[in-house]
Amino acid sequence: MPDAGRGGETHRALQIWLGKWLGLISLNAALLAISGAAVFFLLQWRAMRLPEGEQRILRNEVLVARSAVKEPTLERELEEETNRRLKAALEKAQAVRAGCQADAPANQGGAQAEVQIVSPGQYRPWEIDLGFAKHFLRGQPLFLRVKFNAAQKSPSGTFTALWQVGVPDTARFWQSEPMSLAPDTFHEFEVPPDLLDDKAC
């Protein structure tokens, strides 16, 4: 009987402690909800008083959840191209395999440069899989964020770039005006909505 009494007291003490803890958690949750709702409605009220252009920037660049997508890595393609070049070099020079293995890094660097470098007056396509997110992008603008390196300096310090986004030879295709972009600097610009299906070129 004494053991049962002590067990009952422990159970009641646990109930009291759990009740106080749940009460504090509920109070904190209620206060957080009230403060969050107050901030949200205050922000919306202040946003309605902004000019139309600033409201658009606020909706598209601030009050929005963002995620980034990149093109897939080209490691397999680079390895295949490196092996092809190495095989061609072995056949052409008729050298021992051990002697030409030292040229593998150079062949890989050359293949990588051909994939990544965009020569003046030329273009390079990027195909980016948007995955499942494409189903939620109807009517939503996209933002393209780019950065590039230049081997040579430009007299003006910038380079002219022209961007084409969408599905070629269809109505869902957009071409930008010529842009003057500086190297080694991130540039971000808006792409019109509803251009893409599941890939961007």
PDB file of C-alpha atoms in Angstrom:
ATOM      1  CA  MET A   1       0.000   0.000   0.000  1.00  0.00           C
ATOM      2  CA  PRO A   2       2.725   2.562   0.786  1.00  0.00           C
ATOM      3  CA  ASP A   3       4.328   1.751  -2.550  1.00  0.00           C
ATOM      4  CA  ALA A   4       1.018   2.349  -4.327  1.00  0.00           C
ATOM      5  CA  GLY A   5       0.663   5.697  -2.533  1.00  0.00           C
ATOM      6  CA  ARG A   6       4.082   6.836  -3.604  1.00  0.00           C
ATOM      7  CA  GLY A   7       3.320   5.758  -7.177  1.00  0.00           C
ATOM      8  CA  GLY A   8       0.096   7.762  -7.145  1.00  0.00           C
ATOM      9  CA  GLU A   9       1.883  10.853  -5.860  1.00  0.00           C
ATOM     10  CA  THR A  10       4.528  10.511  -8.566  1.00  0.00           C
ATOM     11  CA  HIS A  11       1.808  10.179 -11.192  1.00  0.00           C
ATOM     12  CA  ARG A  12       0.007  13.286  -9.928  1.00  0.00           C
ATOM     13  CA  ALA A  13       3.276  15.245  -9.826  1.00  0.00           C
ATOM     14  CA  LEU A  14       3.967  14.218 -13.409  1.00  0.00           C
ATOM     15  CA  GLN A  15       0.493  15.343 -14.456  1.00  0.00           C
ATOM     16  CA  ILE A  16       0.993  18.713 -12.751  1.00  0.00           C
ATOM     17  CA  TRP A  17       4.394  19.217 -14.391  1.00  0.00           C
ATOM     18  CA  LEU A  18       3.077  18.166 -17.818  1.00  0.00           C
ATOM     19  CA  GLY A  19       0.051  20.449 -17.450  1.00  0.00           C
ATOM     20  CA  LYS A  20       2.234  23.451 -16.603  1.00  0.00           C
ATOM     21  CA  TRP A  21       4.574  22.683 -19.490  1.00  0.00           C
ATOM     22  CA  LEU A  22       1.717  22.362 -21.981  1.00  0.00           C
ATOM     23  CA  GLY A  23       0.206  25.575 -20.641  1.00  0.00           C
ATOM     24  CA  LEU A  24       3.447  27.489 -21.211  1.00  0.00           C
ATOM     25  CA  ILE A  25       3.853  26.007 -24.695  1.00  0.00           C
ATOM     26  CA  SER A  26       0.268  26.909 -25.606  1.00  0.00           C
ATOM     27  CA  LEU A  27       0.716  30.459 -24.314  1.00  0.00           C
ATOM     28  CA  ASN A  28       3.941  30.895 -26.274  1.00  0.00           C
ATOM     29  CA  ALA A  29       2.299  29.502 -29.432  1.00  0.00           C
ATOM     30  CA  ALA A  30      -0.659  31.870 -29.057  1.00  0.00           C
ATOM     31  CA  LEU A  31       1.609  34.890 -28.537  1.00  0.00           C
ATOM     32  CA  LEU A  32       3.741  33.877 -31.524  1.00  0.00           C
ATOM     33  CA  ALA A  33       0.665  33.491 -33.725  1.00  0.00           C
ATOM     34  CA  ILE A  34      -0.693  36.885 -32.662  1.00  0.00           C
ATOM     35  CA  SER A  35       2.625  38.664 -33.240  1.00  0.00           C
ATOM     36  CA  GLY A  36       3.160  36.903 -36.569  1.00  0.00           C
ATOM     37  CA  ALA A  37      -0.337  37.811 -37.774  1.00  0.00           C
ATOM     38  CA  ALA A  38       0.182  41.426 -36.652  1.00  0.00           C
ATOM     39  CA  VAL A  39       3.474  41.685 -38.577  1.00  0.00           C
ATOM     40  CA  PHE A  40       1.936  40.052 -41.661  1.00  0.00           C
ATOM     41  CA  PHE A  41      -1.115  42.332 -41.830  1.00  0.00           C
ATOM     42  CA  LEU A  42       0.987  45.413 -41.037  1.00  0.00           C
ATOM     43  CA  LEU A  43       3.352  44.509 -43.872  1.00  0.00           C
ATOM     44  CA  GLN A  44       0.453  43.973 -46.259  1.00  0.00           C
ATOM     45  CA  TRP A  45      -1.112  47.288 -45.247  1.00  0.00           C
ATOM     46  CA  ARG A  46       2.154  49.154 -45.771  1.00  0.00           C
ATOM     47  CA  ALA A  47       2.747  47.353 -49.082  1.00  0.00           C
ATOM     48  CA  MET A  48      -0.622  48.509 -50.438  1.00  0.00           C
ATOM     49  CA  ARG A  49       0.520  52.102 -50.042  1.00  0.00           C
ATOM     50  CA  LEU A  50       3.649  51.616 -52.173  1.00  0.00           C
ATOM     51  CA  PRO A  51       3.810  52.545 -55.870  1.00  0.00           C
ATOM     52  CA  GLU A  52       2.880  49.796 -58.307  1.00  0.00           C
ATOM     53  CA  GLY A  53       6.482  49.213 -59.377  1.00  0.00           C
ATOM     54  CA  GLU A  54       7.689  48.749 -55.821  1.00  0.00           C
ATOM     55  CA  GLN A  55       4.729  46.472 -55.051  1.00  0.00           C
ATOM     56  CA  ARG A  56       5.765  44.279 -57.976  1.00  0.00           C
ATOM     57  CA  ILE A  57       9.344  44.084 -56.709  1.00  0.00           C
ATOM     58  CA  LEU A  58       8.056  43.265 -53.228  1.00  0.00           C
ATOM     59  CA  ARG A  59       5.859  40.430 -54.504  1.00  0.00           C
ATOM     60  CA  ASN A  60       8.406  38.927 -56.895  1.00  0.00           C
ATOM     61  CA  GLU A  61      11.668  39.406 -55.007  1.00  0.00           C
ATOM     62  CA  VAL A  62      10.896  39.753 -51.290  1.00  0.00           C
ATOM     63  CA  LEU A  63       7.597  38.098 -50.360  1.00  0.00           C
ATOM     64  CA  VAL A  64       8.427  34.912 -52.209  1.00  0.00           C
ATOM     65  CA  ALA A  65      10.065  31.586 -51.420  1.00  0.00           C
ATOM     66  CA  ARG A  66      13.114  30.941 -53.574  1.00  0.00           C
ATOM     67  CA  SER A  67      14.954  27.850 -54.689  1.00  0.00           C
ATOM     68  CA  ALA A  68      17.848  27.471 -57.092  1.00  0.00           C
ATOM     69  CA  VAL A  69      18.357  24.972 -59.897  1.00  0.00           C
ATOM     70  CA  LYS A  70      21.530  24.263 -61.826  1.00  0.00           C
ATOM     71  CA  GLU A  71      22.431  22.274 -64.876  1.00  0.00           C
ATOM     72  CA  PRO A  72      23.567  18.688 -64.202  1.00  0.00           C
ATOM     73  CA  THR A  73      27.261  18.011 -63.850  1.00  0.00           C
ATOM     74  CA  LEU A  74      29.111  16.930 -66.985  1.00  0.00           C
ATOM     75  CA  GLU A  75      31.589  14.601 -65.311  1.00  0.00           C
ATOM     76  CA  ARG A  76      30.609  11.560 -67.364  1.00  0.00           C
ATOM     77  CA  GLU A  77      30.698  13.478 -70.651  1.00  0.00           C
ATOM     78  CA  LEU A  78      34.084  14.973 -69.754  1.00  0.00           C
ATOM     79  CA  GLU A  79      35.468  11.573 -68.844  1.00  0.00           C
ATOM     80  CA  GLU A  80      34.241  10.080 -72.117  1.00  0.00           C
ATOM     81  CA  GLU A  81      35.745  12.937 -74.127  1.00  0.00           C
ATOM     82  CA  THR A  82      39.022  12.670 -72.197  1.00  0.00           C
ATOM     83  CA  ASN A  83      39.219   8.932 -72.883  1.00  0.00           C
ATOM     84  CA  ARG A  84      38.477   9.512 -76.566  1.00  0.00           C
ATOM     85  CA  ARG A  85      41.257  12.085 -76.840  1.00  0.00           C
ATOM     86  CA  LEU A  86      43.698   9.885 -74.964  1.00  0.00           C
ATOM     87  CA  LYS A  87      42.905   6.929 -77.191  1.00  0.00           C
ATOM     88  CA  ALA A  88      43.381   9.071 -80.294  1.00  0.00           C
ATOM     89  CA  ALA A  89      46.710  10.337 -78.968  1.00  0.00           C
ATOM     90  CA  LEU A  90      47.866   6.774 -78.264  1.00  0.00           C
ATOM     91  CA  GLU A  91      46.919   5.626 -81.721  1.00  0.00           C
ATOM     92  CA  LYS A  92      48.514   8.636 -83.433  1.00  0.00           C
ATOM     93  CA  ALA A  93      51.765   8.615 -81.542  1.00  0.00           C
ATOM     94  CA  GLN A  94      51.959   4.810 -81.200  1.00  0.00           C
ATOM     95  CA  ALA A  95      53.470   5.370 -77.766  1.00  0.00           C
ATOM     96  CA  VAL A  96      53.356   3.160 -74.733  1.00  0.00           C
ATOM     97  CA  ARG A  97      50.278   3.634 -72.575  1.00  0.00           C
ATOM     98  CA  ALA A  98      52.299   4.592 -69.490  1.00  0.00           C
ATOM     99  CA  GLY A  99      53.998   7.421 -71.300  1.00  0.00           C
ATOM    100  CA  CYS A 100      50.762   8.970 -72.505  1.00  0.00           C
ATOM    101  CA  GLN A 101      48.853   8.613 -69.266  1.00  0.00           C
ATOM    102  CA  ALA A 102      50.647  11.758 -68.108  1.00  0.00           C
ATOM    103  CA  ASP A 103      48.718  13.686 -70.772  1.00  0.00           C
ATOM    104  CA  ALA A 104      45.357  12.728 -69.245  1.00  0.00           C
ATOM    105  CA  PRO A 105      45.030  15.903 -67.114  1.00  0.00           C
ATOM    106  CA  ALA A 106      45.832  18.060 -70.132  1.00  0.00           C
ATOM    107  CA  ASN A 107      43.279  16.220 -72.266  1.00  0.00           C
ATOM    108  CA  GLN A 108      40.694  16.526 -69.504  1.00  0.00           C
ATOM    109  CA  GLY A 109      41.411  20.249 -69.135  1.00  0.00           C
ATOM    110  CA  GLY A 110      41.024  20.760 -72.867  1.00  0.00           C
ATOM    111  CA  ALA A 111      37.741  18.873 -72.959  1.00  0.00           C
ATOM    112  CA  GLN A 112      36.453  20.799 -69.956  1.00  0.00           C
ATOM    113  CA  ALA A 113      37.414  24.098 -71.560  1.00  0.00           C
ATOM    114  CA  GLU A 114      35.524  23.216 -74.743  1.00  0.00           C
ATOM    115  CA  VAL A 115      32.393  22.471 -72.711  1.00  0.00           C
ATOM    116  CA  GLN A 116      32.539  25.552 -70.498  1.00  0.00           C
ATOM    117  CA  ILE A 117      34.075  28.284 -72.689  1.00  0.00           C
ATOM    118  CA  VAL A 118      31.827  30.450 -74.858  1.00  0.00           C
ATOM    119  CA  SER A 119      33.898  32.063 -77.596  1.00  0.00           C
ATOM    120  CA  PRO A 120      33.129  35.617 -78.820  1.00  0.00           C
ATOM    121  CA  GLY A 121      30.205  35.600 -81.215  1.00  0.00           C
ATOM    122  CA  GLN A 122      29.272  32.028 -80.277  1.00  0.00           C
ATOM    123  CA  TYR A 123      26.647  30.561 -77.964  1.00  0.00           C
ATOM    124  CA  ARG A 124      26.290  27.702 -75.502  1.00  0.00           C
ATOM    125  CA  PRO A 125      23.016  26.026 -74.503  1.00  0.00           C
ATOM    126  CA  TRP A 126      22.193  25.179 -70.887  1.00  0.00           C
ATOM    127  CA  GLU A 127      19.493  22.601 -70.223  1.00  0.00           C
ATOM    128  CA  ILE A 128      18.192  22.808 -66.658  1.00  0.00           C
ATOM    129  CA  ASP A 129      15.709  20.295 -65.303  1.00  0.00           C
ATOM    130  CA  LEU A 130      13.194  22.061 -63.060  1.00  0.00           C
ATOM    131  CA  GLY A 131      11.955  18.788 -61.627  1.00  0.00           C
ATOM    132  CA  PHE A 132       8.657  18.656 -59.756  1.00  0.00           C
ATOM    133  CA  ALA A 133       8.782  22.420 -59.155  1.00  0.00           C
ATOM    134  CA  LYS A 134       7.691  23.062 -62.751  1.00  0.00           C
ATOM    135  CA  HIS A 135       4.082  22.282 -61.734  1.00  0.00           C
ATOM    136  CA  PHE A 136       4.039  25.263 -59.359  1.00  0.00           C
ATOM    137  CA  LEU A 137       5.614  27.825 -61.710  1.00  0.00           C
ATOM    138  CA  ARG A 138       2.637  28.584 -63.936  1.00  0.00           C
ATOM    139  CA  GLY A 139       2.263  32.335 -64.184  1.00  0.00           C
ATOM    140  CA  GLN A 140       5.305  32.929 -61.986  1.00  0.00           C
ATOM    141  CA  PRO A 141       8.329  34.920 -63.207  1.00  0.00           C
ATOM    142  CA  LEU A 142      11.743  33.307 -63.067  1.00  0.00           C
ATOM    143  CA  PHE A 143      15.040  34.996 -62.336  1.00  0.00           C
ATOM    144  CA  LEU A 144      18.255  34.040 -64.070  1.00  0.00           C
ATOM    145  CA  ARG A 145      21.385  34.600 -61.967  1.00  0.00           C
ATOM    146  CA  VAL A 146      24.640  34.421 -63.933  1.00  0.00           C
ATOM    147  CA  LYS A 147      28.329  34.950 -63.356  1.00  0.00           C
ATOM    148  CA  PHE A 148      31.163  34.454 -65.834  1.00  0.00           C
ATOM    149  CA  ASN A 149      34.913  34.799 -66.082  1.00  0.00           C
ATOM    150  CA  ALA A 150      36.779  36.422 -68.958  1.00  0.00           C
ATOM    151  CA  ALA A 151      40.261  35.469 -70.117  1.00  0.00           C
ATOM    152  CA  GLN A 152      40.827  38.883 -71.701  1.00  0.00           C
ATOM    153  CA  LYS A 153      39.948  42.366 -70.542  1.00  0.00           C
ATOM    154  CA  SER A 154      37.448  44.524 -72.336  1.00  0.00           C
ATOM    155  CA  PRO A 155      38.297  48.203 -73.011  1.00  0.00           C
ATOM    156  CA  SER A 156      34.976  49.192 -71.454  1.00  0.00           C
ATOM    157  CA  GLY A 157      35.252  46.656 -68.637  1.00  0.00           C
ATOM    158  CA  THR A 158      32.066  44.893 -69.737  1.00  0.00           C
ATOM    159  CA  PHE A 159      31.010  42.321 -72.338  1.00  0.00           C
ATOM    160  CA  THR A 160      27.849  42.225 -74.418  1.00  0.00           C
ATOM    161  CA  ALA A 161      25.669  39.161 -73.882  1.00  0.00           C
ATOM    162  CA  LEU A 162      22.392  38.081 -75.447  1.00  0.00           C
ATOM    163  CA  TRP A 163      20.177  35.545 -73.686  1.00  0.00           C
ATOM    164  CA  GLN A 164      17.526  33.275 -75.132  1.00  0.00           C
ATOM    165  CA  VAL A 165      15.248  31.357 -72.786  1.00  0.00           C
ATOM    166  CA  GLY A 166      12.506  28.855 -73.459  1.00  0.00           C
ATOM    167  CA  VAL A 167      11.765  26.154 -76.002  1.00  0.00           C
ATOM    168  CA  PRO A 168      13.315  26.977 -79.390  1.00  0.00           C
ATOM    169  CA  ASP A 169      11.041  27.235 -82.438  1.00  0.00           C
ATOM    170  CA  THR A 170       7.916  27.555 -80.280  1.00  0.00           C
ATOM    171  CA  ALA A 171       5.789  30.399 -78.944  1.00  0.00           C
ATOM    172  CA  ARG A 172       7.339  29.889 -75.515  1.00  0.00           C
ATOM    173  CA  PHE A 173      10.598  31.570 -76.425  1.00  0.00           C
ATOM    174  CA  TRP A 174      12.101  34.843 -75.191  1.00  0.00           C
ATOM    175  CA  GLN A 175      15.171  36.769 -76.297  1.00  0.00           C
ATOM    176  CA  SER A 176      16.679  39.528 -74.222  1.00  0.00           C
ATOM    177  CA  GLU A 177      18.016  42.833 -75.383  1.00  0.00           C
ATOM    178  CA  PRO A 178      21.842  42.994 -75.576  1.00  0.00           C
ATOM    179  CA  MET A 179      23.174  43.286 -72.025  1.00  0.00           C
ATOM    180  CA  SER A 180      26.449  44.890 -70.970  1.00  0.00           C
ATOM    181  CA  LEU A 181      27.738  42.626 -68.193  1.00  0.00           C
ATOM    182  CA  ALA A 182      30.890  42.821 -66.116  1.00  0.00           C
ATOM    183  CA  PRO A 183      32.885  39.634 -65.481  1.00  0.00           C
ATOM    184  CA  ASP A 184      33.382  38.100 -62.035  1.00  0.00           C
ATOM    185  CA  THR A 185      30.124  39.684 -60.879  1.00  0.00           C
ATOM    186  CA  PHE A 186      26.703  38.161 -60.262  1.00  0.00           C
ATOM    187  CA  HIS A 187      23.963  39.502 -62.522  1.00  0.00           C
ATOM    188  CA  GLU A 188      20.287  38.740 -62.039  1.00  0.00           C
ATOM    189  CA  PHE A 189      17.465  39.506 -64.436  1.00  0.00           C
ATOM    190  CA  GLU A 190      13.845  38.476 -64.773  1.00  0.00           C
ATOM    191  CA  VAL A 191      12.612  35.920 -67.279  1.00  0.00           C
ATOM    192  CA  PRO A 192       8.940  36.156 -68.336  1.00  0.00           C
ATOM    193  CA  PRO A 193       6.609  33.471 -66.956  1.00  0.00           C
ATOM    194  CA  ASP A 194       5.187  30.455 -68.800  1.00  0.00           C
ATOM    195  CA  LEU A 195       8.149  30.029 -71.145  1.00  0.00           C
ATOM    196  CA  LEU A 196       9.388  26.734 -69.837  1.00  0.00           C
ATOM    197  CA  ASP A 197       8.066  23.233 -69.774  1.00  0.00           C
ATOM    198  CA  ASP A 198      10.580  21.159 -67.862  1.00  0.00           C
ATOM    199  CA  LYS A 199      13.839  22.430 -69.342  1.00  0.00           C
ATOM    200  CA  ALA A 200      15.374  25.791 -70.149  1.00  0.00           C
ATOM    201  CA  CYS A 201      17.833  26.338 -73.008  1.00  0.00           C
TER     202      CYS A 201
END
